[in-house]
PDB file of N, CA and C in Angstrom:
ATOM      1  N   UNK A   1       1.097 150.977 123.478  1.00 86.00           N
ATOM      2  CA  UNK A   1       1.236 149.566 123.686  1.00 86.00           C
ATOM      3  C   UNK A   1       0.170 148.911 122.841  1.00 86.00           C
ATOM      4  N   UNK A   2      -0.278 148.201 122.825  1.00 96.00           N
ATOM      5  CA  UNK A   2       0.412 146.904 121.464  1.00 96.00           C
ATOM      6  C   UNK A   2       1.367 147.673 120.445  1.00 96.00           C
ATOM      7  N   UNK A   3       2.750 146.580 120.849  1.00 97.00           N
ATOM      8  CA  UNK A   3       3.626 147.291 119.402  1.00 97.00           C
ATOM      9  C   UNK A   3       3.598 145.403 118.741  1.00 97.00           C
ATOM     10  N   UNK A   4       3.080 145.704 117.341  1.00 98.00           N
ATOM     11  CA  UNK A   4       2.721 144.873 116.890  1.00 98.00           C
ATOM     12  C   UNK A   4       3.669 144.710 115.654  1.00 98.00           C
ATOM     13  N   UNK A   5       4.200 143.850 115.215  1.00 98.00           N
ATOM     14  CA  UNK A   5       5.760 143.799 114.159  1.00 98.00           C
ATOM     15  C   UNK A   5       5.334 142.840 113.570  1.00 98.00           C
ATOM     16  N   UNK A   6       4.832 142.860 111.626  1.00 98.00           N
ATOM     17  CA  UNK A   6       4.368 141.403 110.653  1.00 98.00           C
ATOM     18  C   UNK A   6       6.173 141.624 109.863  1.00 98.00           C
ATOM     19  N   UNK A   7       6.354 140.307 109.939  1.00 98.00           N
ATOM     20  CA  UNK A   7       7.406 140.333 109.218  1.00 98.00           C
ATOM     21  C   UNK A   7       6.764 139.472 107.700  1.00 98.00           C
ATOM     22  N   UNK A   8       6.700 139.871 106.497  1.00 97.00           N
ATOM     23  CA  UNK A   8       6.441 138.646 105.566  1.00 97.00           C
ATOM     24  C   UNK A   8       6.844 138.746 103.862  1.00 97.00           C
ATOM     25  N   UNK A   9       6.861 138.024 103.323  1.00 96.00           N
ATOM     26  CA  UNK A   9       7.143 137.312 101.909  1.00 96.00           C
ATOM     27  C   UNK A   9       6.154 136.780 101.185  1.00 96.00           C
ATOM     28  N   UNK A  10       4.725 136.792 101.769  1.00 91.00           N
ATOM     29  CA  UNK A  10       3.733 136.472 100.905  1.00 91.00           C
ATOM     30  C   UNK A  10       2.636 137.787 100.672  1.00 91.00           C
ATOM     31  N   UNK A  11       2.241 137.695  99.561  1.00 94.00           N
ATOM     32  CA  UNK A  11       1.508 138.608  99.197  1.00 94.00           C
ATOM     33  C   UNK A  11       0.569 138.849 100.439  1.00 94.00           C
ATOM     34  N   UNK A  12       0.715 140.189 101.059  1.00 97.00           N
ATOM     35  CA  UNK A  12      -0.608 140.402 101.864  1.00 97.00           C
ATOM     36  C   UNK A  12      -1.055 142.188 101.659  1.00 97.00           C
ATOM     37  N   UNK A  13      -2.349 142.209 102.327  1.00 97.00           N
ATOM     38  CA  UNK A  13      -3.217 143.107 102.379  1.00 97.00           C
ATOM     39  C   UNK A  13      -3.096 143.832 103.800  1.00 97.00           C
ATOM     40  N   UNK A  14      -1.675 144.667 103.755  1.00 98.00           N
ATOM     41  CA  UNK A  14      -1.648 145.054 105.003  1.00 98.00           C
ATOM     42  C   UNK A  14      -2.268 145.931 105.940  1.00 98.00           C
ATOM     43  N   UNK A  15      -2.390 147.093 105.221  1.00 98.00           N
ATOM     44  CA  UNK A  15      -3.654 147.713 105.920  1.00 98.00           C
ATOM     45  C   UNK A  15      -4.762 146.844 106.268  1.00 98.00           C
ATOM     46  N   UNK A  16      -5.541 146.441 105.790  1.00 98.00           N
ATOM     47  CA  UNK A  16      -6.734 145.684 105.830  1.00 98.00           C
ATOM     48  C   UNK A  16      -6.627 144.442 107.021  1.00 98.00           C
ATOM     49  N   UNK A  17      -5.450 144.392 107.054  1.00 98.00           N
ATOM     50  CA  UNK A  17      -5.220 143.314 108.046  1.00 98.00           C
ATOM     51  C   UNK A  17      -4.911 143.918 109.156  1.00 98.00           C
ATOM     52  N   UNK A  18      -4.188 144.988 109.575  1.00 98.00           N
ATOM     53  CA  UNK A  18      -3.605 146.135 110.200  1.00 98.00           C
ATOM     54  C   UNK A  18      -5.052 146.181 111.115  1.00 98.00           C
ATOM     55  N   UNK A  19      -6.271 146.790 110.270  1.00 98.00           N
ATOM     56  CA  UNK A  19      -7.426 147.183 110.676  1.00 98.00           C
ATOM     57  C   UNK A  19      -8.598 146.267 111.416  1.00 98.00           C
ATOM     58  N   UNK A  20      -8.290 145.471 110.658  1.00 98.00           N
ATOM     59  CA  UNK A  20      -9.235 144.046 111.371  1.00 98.00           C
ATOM     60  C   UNK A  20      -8.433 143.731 112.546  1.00 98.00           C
ATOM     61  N   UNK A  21      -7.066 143.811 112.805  1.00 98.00           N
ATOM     62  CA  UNK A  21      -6.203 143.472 113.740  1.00 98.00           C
ATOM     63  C   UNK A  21      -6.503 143.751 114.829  1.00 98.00           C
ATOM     64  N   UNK A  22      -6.546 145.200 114.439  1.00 98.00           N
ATOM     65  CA  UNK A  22      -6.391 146.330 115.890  1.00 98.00           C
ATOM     66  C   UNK A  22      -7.707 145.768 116.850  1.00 98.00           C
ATOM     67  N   UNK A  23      -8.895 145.999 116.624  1.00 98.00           N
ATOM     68  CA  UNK A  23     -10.042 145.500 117.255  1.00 98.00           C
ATOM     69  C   UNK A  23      -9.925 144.265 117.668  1.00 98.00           C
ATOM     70  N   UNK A  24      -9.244 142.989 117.294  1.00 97.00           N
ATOM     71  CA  UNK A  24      -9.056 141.832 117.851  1.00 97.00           C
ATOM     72  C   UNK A  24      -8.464 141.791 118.832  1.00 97.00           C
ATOM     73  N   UNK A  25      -7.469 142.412 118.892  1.00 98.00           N
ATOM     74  CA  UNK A  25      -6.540 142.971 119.772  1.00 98.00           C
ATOM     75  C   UNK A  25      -6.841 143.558 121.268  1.00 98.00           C
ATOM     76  N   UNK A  26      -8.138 144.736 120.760  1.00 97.00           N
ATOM     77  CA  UNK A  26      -8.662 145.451 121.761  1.00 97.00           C
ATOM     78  C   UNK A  26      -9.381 144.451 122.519  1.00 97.00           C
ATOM     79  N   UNK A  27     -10.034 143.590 122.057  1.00 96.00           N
ATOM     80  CA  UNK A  27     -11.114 142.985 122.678  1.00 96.00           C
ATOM     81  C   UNK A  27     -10.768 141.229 123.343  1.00 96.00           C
ATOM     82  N   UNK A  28      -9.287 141.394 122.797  1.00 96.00           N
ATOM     83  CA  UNK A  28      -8.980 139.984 123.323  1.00 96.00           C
ATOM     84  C   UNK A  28      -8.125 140.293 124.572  1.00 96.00           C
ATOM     85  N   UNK A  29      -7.100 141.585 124.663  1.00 96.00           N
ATOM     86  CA  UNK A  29      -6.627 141.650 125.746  1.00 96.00           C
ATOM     87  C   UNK A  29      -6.878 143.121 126.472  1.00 96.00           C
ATOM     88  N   UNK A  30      -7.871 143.571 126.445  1.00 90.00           N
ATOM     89  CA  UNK A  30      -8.458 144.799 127.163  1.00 90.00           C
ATOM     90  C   UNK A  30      -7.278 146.245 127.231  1.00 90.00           C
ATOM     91  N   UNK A  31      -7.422 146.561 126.022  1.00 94.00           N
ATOM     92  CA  UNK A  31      -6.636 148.046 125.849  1.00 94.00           C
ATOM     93  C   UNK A  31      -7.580 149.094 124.774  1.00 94.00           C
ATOM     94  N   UNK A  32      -6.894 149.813 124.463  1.00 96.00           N
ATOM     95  CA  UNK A  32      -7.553 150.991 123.462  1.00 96.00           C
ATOM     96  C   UNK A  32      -7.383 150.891 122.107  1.00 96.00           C
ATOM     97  N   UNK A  33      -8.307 150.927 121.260  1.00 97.00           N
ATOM     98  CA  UNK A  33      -7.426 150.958 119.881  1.00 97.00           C
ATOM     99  C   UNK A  33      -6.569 151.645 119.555  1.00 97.00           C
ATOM    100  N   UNK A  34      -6.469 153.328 119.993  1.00 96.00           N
ATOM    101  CA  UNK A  34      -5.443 154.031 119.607  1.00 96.00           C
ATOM    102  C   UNK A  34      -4.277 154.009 120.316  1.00 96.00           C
ATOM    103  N   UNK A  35      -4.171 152.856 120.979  1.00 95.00           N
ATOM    104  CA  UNK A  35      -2.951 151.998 121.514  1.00 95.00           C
ATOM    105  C   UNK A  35      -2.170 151.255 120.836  1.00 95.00           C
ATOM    106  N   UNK A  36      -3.081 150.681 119.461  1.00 97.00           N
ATOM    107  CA  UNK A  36      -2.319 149.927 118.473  1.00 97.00           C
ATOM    108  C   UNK A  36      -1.164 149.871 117.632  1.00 97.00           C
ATOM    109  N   UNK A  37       0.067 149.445 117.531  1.00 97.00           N
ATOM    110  CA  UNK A  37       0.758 150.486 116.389  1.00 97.00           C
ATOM    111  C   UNK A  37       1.272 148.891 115.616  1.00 97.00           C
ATOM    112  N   UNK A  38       0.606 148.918 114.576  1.00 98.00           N
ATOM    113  CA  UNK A  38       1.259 148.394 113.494  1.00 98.00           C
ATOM    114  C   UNK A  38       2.845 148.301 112.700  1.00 98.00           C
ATOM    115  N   UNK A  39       3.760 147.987 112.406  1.00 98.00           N
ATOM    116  CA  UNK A  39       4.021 148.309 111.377  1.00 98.00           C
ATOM    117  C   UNK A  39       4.684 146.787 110.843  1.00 98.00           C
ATOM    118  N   UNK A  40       5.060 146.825 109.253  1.00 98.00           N
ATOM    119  CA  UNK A  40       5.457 145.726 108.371  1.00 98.00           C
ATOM    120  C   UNK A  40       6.922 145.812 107.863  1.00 98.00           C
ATOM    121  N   UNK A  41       7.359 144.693 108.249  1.00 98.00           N
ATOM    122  CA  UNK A  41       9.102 144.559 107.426  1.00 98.00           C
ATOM    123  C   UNK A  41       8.785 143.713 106.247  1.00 98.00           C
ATOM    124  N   UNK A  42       8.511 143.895 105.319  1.00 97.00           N
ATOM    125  CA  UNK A  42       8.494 142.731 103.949  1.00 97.00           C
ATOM    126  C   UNK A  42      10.210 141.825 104.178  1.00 97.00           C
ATOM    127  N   UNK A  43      10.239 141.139 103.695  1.00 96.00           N
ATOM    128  CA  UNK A  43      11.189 140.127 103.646  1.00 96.00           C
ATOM    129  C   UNK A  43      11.229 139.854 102.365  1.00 96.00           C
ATOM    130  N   UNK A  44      12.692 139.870 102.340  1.00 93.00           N
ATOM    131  CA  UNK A  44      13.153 139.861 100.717  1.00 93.00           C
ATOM    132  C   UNK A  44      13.580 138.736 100.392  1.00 93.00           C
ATOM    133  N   UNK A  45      13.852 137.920 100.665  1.00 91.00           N
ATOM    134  CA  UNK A  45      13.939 136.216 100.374  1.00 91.00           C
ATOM    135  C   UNK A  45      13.605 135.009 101.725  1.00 91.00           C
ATOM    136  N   UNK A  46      13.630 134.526 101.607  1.00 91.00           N
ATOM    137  CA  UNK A  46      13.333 132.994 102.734  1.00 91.00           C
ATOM    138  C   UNK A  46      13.554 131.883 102.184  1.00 91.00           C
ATOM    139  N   UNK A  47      14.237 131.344 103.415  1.00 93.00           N
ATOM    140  CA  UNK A  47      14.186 129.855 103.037  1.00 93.00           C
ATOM    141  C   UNK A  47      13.268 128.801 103.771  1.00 93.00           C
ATOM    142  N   UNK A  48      12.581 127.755 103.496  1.00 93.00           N
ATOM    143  CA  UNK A  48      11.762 127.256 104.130  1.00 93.00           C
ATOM    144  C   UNK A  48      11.944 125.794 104.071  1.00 93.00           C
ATOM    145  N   UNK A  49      12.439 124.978 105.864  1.00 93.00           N
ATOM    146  CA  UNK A  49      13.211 124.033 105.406  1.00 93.00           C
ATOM    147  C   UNK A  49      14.080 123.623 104.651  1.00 93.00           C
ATOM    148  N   UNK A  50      13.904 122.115 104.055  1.00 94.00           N
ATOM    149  CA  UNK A  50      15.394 122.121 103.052  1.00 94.00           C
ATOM    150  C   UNK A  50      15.522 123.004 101.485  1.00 94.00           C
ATOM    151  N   UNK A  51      14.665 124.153 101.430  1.00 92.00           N
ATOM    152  CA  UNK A  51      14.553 125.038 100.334  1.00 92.00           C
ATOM    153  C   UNK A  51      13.770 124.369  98.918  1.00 92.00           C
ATOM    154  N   UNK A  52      13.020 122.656  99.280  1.00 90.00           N
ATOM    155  CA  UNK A  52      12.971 122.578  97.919  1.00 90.00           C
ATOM    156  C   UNK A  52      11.744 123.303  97.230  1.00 90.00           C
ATOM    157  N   UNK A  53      10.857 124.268  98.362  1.00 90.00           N
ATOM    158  CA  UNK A  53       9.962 124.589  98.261  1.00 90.00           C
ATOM    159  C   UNK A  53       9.797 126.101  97.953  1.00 90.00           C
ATOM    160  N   UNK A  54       9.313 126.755  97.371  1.00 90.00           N
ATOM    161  CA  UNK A  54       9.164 128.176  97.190  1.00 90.00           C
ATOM    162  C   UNK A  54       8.216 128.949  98.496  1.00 90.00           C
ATOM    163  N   UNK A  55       7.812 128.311  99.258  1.00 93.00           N
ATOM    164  CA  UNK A  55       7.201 128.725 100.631  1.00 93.00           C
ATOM    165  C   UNK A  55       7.388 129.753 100.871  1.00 93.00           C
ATOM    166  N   UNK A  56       6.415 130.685 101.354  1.00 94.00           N
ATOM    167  CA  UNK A  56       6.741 132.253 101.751  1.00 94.00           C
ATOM    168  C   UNK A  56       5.925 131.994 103.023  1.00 94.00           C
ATOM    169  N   UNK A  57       6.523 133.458 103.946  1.00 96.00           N
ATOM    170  CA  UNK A  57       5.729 133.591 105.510  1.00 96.00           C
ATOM    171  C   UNK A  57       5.419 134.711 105.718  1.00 96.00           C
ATOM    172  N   UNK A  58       4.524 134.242 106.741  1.00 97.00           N
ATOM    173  CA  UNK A  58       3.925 135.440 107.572  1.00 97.00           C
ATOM    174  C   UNK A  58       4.654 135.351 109.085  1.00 97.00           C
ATOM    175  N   UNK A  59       4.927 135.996 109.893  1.00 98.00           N
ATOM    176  CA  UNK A  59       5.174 136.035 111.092  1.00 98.00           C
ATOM    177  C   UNK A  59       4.370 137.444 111.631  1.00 98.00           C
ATOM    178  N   UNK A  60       3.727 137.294 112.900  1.00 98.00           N
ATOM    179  CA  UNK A  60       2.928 138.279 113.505  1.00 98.00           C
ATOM    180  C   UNK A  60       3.631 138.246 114.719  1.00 98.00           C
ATOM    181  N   UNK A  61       4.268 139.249 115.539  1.00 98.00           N
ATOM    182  CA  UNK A  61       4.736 139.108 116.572  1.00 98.00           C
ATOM    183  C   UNK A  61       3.723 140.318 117.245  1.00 98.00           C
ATOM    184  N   UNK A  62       3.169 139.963 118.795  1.00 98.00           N
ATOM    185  CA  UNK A  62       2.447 141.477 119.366  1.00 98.00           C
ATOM    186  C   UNK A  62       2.978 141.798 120.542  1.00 98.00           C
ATOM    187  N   UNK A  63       3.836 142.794 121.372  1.00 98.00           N
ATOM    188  CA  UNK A  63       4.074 143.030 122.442  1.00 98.00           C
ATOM    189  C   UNK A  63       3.538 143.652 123.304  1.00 98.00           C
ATOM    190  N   UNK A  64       3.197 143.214 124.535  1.00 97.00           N
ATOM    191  CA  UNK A  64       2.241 143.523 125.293  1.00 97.00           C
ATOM    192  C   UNK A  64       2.713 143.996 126.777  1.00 97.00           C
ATOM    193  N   UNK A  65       2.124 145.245 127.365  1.00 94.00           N
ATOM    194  CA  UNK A  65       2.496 145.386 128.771  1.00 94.00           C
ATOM    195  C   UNK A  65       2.306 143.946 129.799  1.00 94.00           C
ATOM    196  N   UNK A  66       3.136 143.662 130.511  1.00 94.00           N
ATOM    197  CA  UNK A  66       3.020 142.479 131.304  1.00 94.00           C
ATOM    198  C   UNK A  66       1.563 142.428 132.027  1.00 94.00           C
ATOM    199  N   UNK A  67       1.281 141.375 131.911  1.00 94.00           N
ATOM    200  CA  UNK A  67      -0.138 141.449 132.960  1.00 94.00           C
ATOM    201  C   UNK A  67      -1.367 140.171 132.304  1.00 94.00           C
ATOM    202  N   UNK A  68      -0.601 140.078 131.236  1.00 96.00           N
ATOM    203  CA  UNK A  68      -1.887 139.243 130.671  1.00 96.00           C
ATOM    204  C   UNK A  68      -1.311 137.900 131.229  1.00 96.00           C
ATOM    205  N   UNK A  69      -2.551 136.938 130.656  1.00 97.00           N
ATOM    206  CA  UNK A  69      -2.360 135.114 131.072  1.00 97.00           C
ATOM    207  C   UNK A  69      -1.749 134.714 129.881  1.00 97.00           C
ATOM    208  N   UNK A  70      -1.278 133.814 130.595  1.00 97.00           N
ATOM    209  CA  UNK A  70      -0.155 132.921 129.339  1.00 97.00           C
ATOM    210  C   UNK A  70      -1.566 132.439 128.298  1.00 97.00           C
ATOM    211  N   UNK A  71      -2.774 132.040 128.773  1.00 97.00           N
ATOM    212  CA  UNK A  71      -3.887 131.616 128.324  1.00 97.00           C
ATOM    213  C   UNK A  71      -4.329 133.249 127.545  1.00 97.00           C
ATOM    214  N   UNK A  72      -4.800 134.002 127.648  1.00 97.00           N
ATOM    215  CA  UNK A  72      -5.016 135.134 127.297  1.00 97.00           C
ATOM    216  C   UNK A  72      -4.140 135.705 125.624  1.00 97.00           C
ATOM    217  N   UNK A  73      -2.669 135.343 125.965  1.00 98.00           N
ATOM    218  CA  UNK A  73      -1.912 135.318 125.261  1.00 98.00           C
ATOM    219  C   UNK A  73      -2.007 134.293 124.083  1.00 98.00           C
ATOM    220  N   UNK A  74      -1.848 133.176 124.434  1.00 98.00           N
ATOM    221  CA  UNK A  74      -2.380 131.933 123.486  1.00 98.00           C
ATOM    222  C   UNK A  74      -3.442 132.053 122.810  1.00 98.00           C
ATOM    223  N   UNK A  75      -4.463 132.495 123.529  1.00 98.00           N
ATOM    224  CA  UNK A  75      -5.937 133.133 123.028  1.00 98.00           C
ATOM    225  C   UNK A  75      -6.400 134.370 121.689  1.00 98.00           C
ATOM    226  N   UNK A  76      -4.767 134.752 121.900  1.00 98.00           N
ATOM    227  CA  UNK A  76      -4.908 136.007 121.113  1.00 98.00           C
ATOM    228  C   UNK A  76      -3.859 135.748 119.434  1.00 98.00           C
ATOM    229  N   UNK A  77      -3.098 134.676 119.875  1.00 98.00           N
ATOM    230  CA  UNK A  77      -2.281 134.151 118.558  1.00 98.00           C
ATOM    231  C   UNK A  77      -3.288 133.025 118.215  1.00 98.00           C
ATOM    232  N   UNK A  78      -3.897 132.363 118.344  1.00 98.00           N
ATOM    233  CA  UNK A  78      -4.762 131.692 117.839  1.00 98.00           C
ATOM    234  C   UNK A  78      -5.778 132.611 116.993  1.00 98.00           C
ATOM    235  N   UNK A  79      -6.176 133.598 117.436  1.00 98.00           N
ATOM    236  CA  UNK A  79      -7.039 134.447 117.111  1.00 98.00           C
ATOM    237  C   UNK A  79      -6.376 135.135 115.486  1.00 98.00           C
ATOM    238  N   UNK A  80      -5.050 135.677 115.625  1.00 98.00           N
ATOM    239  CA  UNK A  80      -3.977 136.205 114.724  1.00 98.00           C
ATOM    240  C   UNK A  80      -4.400 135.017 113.489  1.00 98.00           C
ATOM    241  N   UNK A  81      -4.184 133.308 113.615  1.00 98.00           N
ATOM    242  CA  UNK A  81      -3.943 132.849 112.666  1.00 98.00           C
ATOM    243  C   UNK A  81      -5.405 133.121 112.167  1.00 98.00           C
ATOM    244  N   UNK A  82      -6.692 132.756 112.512  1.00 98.00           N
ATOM    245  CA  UNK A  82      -7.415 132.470 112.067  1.00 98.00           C
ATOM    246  C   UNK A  82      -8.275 133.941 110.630  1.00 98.00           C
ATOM    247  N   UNK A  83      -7.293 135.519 111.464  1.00 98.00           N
ATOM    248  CA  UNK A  83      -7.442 135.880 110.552  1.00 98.00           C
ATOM    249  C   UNK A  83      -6.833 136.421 109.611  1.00 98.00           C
ATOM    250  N   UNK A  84      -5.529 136.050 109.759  1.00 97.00           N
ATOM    251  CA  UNK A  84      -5.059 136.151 108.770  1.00 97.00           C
ATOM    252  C   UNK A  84      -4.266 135.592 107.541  1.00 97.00           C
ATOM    253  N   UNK A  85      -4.821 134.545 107.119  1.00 97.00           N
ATOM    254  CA  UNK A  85      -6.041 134.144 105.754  1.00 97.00           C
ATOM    255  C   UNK A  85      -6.651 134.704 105.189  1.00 97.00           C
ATOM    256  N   UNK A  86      -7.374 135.325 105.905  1.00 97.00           N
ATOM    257  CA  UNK A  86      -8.285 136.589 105.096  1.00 97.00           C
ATOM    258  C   UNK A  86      -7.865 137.811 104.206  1.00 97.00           C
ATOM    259  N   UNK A  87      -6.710 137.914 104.511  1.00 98.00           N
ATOM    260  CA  UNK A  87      -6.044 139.233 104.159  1.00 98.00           C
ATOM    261  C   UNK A  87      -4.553 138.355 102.807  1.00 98.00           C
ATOM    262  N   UNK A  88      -4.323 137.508 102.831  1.00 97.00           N
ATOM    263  CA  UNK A  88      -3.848 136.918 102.104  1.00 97.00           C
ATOM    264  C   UNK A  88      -3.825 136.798 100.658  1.00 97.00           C
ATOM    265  N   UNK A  89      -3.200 137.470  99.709  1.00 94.00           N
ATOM    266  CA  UNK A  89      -3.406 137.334  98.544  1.00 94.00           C
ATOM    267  C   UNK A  89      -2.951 136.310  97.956  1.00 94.00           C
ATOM    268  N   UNK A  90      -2.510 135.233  98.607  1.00 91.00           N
ATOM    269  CA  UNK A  90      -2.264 134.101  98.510  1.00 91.00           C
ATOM    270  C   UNK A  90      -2.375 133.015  99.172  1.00 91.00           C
ATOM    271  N   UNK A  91      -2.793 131.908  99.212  1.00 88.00           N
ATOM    272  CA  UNK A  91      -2.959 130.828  99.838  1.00 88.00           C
ATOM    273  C   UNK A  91      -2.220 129.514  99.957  1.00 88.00           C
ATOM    274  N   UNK A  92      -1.444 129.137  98.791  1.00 93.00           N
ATOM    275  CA  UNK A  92      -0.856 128.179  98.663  1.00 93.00           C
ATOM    276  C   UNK A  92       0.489 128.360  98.967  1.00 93.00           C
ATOM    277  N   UNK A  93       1.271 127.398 100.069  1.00 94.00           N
ATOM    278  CA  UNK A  93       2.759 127.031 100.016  1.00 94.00           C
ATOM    279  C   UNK A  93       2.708 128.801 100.946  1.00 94.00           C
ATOM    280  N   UNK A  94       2.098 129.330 102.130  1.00 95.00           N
ATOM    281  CA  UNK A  94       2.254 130.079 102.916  1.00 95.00           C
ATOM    282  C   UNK A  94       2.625 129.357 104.193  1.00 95.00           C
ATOM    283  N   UNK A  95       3.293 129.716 105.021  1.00 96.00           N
ATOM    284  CA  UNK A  95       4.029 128.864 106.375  1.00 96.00           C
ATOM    285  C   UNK A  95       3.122 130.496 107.320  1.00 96.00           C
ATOM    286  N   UNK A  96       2.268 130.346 108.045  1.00 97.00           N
ATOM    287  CA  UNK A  96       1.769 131.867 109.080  1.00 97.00           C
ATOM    288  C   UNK A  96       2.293 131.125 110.613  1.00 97.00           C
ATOM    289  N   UNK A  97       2.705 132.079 111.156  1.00 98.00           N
ATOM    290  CA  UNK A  97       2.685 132.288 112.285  1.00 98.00           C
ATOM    291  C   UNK A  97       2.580 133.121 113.388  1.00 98.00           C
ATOM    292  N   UNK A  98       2.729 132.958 114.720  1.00 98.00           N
ATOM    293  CA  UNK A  98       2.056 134.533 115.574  1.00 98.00           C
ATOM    294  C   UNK A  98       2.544 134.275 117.089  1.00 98.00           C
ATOM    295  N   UNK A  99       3.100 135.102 117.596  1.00 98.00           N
ATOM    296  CA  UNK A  99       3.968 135.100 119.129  1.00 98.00           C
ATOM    297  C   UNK A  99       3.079 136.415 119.834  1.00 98.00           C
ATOM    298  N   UNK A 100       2.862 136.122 120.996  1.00 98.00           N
ATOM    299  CA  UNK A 100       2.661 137.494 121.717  1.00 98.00           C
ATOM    300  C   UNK A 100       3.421 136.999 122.872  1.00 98.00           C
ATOM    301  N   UNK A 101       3.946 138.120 123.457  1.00 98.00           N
ATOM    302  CA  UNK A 101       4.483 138.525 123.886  1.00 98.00           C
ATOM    303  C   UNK A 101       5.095 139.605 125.215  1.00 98.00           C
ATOM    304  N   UNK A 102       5.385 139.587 126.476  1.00 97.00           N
ATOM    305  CA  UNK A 102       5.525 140.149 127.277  1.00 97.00           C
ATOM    306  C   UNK A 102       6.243 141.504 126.738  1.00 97.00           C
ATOM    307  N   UNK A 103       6.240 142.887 126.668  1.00 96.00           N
ATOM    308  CA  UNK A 103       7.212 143.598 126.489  1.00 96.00           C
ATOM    309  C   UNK A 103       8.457 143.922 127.736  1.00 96.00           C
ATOM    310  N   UNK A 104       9.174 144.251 127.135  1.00 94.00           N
ATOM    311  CA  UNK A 104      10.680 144.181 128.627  1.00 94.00           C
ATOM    312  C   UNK A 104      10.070 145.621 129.336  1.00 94.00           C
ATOM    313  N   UNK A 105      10.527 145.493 130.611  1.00 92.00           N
ATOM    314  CA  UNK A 105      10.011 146.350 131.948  1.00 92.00           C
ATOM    315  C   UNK A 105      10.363 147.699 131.238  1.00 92.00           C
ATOM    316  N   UNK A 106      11.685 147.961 130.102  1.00 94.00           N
ATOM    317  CA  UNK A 106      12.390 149.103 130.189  1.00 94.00           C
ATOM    318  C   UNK A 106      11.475 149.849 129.070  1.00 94.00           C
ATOM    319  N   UNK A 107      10.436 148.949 128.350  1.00 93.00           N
ATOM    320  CA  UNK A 107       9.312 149.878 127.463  1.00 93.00           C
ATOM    321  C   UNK A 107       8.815 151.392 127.571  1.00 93.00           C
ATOM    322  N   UNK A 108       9.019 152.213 126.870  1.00 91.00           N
ATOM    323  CA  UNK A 108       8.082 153.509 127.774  1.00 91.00           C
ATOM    324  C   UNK A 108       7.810 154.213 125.665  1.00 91.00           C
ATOM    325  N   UNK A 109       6.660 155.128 125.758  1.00 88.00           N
ATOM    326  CA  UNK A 109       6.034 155.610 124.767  1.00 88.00           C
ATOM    327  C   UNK A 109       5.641 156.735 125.236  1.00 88.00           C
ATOM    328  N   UNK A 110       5.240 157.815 124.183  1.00 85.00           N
ATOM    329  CA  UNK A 110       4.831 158.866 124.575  1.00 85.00           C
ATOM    330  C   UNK A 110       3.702 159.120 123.306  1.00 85.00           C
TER     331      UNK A 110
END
C-alpha cells in the first residue's frame, strides 16, 4: 500500500521524483517506505482545454488503505504539488495535478 499511479506528457525525472516521493508519503500518512510502489503511464498526446495550447500534464494519483482524514489526505496532495516542480524538466505551459485517495475494501497485496 501506497499504490501510487503518475500519468504524464511533460518531460519528467521519474525516478528522482519516485524517490523524493516515497518519504513524503511515509511521513505524511504514517506507513513504511517499502510500502511504496510507484509506477508511470507516459501519455502520448493531450488535449488541454480548447487545444489552442500545447499544454502537457502531470497527474499524481496515491491510493491509500482507508483510515486517513479527508484533511490528512488534502495534506498530502498539496504536498505532491509542491514537489513536483522539482523534478520537472520543464516548466512552462505544464497543467500538475494530484488525488489521493481511499483504496476499494477488495485491495489485497502480497
Amino acid at each position: 500500500m501506497p499504490q501510487i499511479t503518475v500519468d504524464y506528457s511533460a518531460p519528467l525525472d521519474r525516478r528522482g521524483f519516485a524517490l523524493a516521493l516515497h518519504p513524503l508519503v511515509v511521513d505524511t500518512v504514517d506507513t513504511v517506505i517499502d510500502a511504496c510502489k510507484t509506477r508511470f503511464r507516459e501519455i502520448e498526446e493531450t488535449v488541454c482545454g480548447d487545444g489552442s495550447t500545447d499544454d502537457v500534464v502531470v497527474h499524481v494519483d496515491i491510493a491509500l488503505l482507508a483510515g486517513r482524514s479527508e484533511e490528512t489526505k488534502a495534506r498530502l496532495a498539496e504536498a505532491v504539488l509542491a514537489l513536483l516542480p522539482l523534478h520537472l524538466k520543464q516548466k512552462d505551459g505544464v497543467r500538475i495535478s494530484a488525488e489521493v485517495r481511499d483504496l476499494d475494501p477488495s485491495y489485497r497485496s502480497r
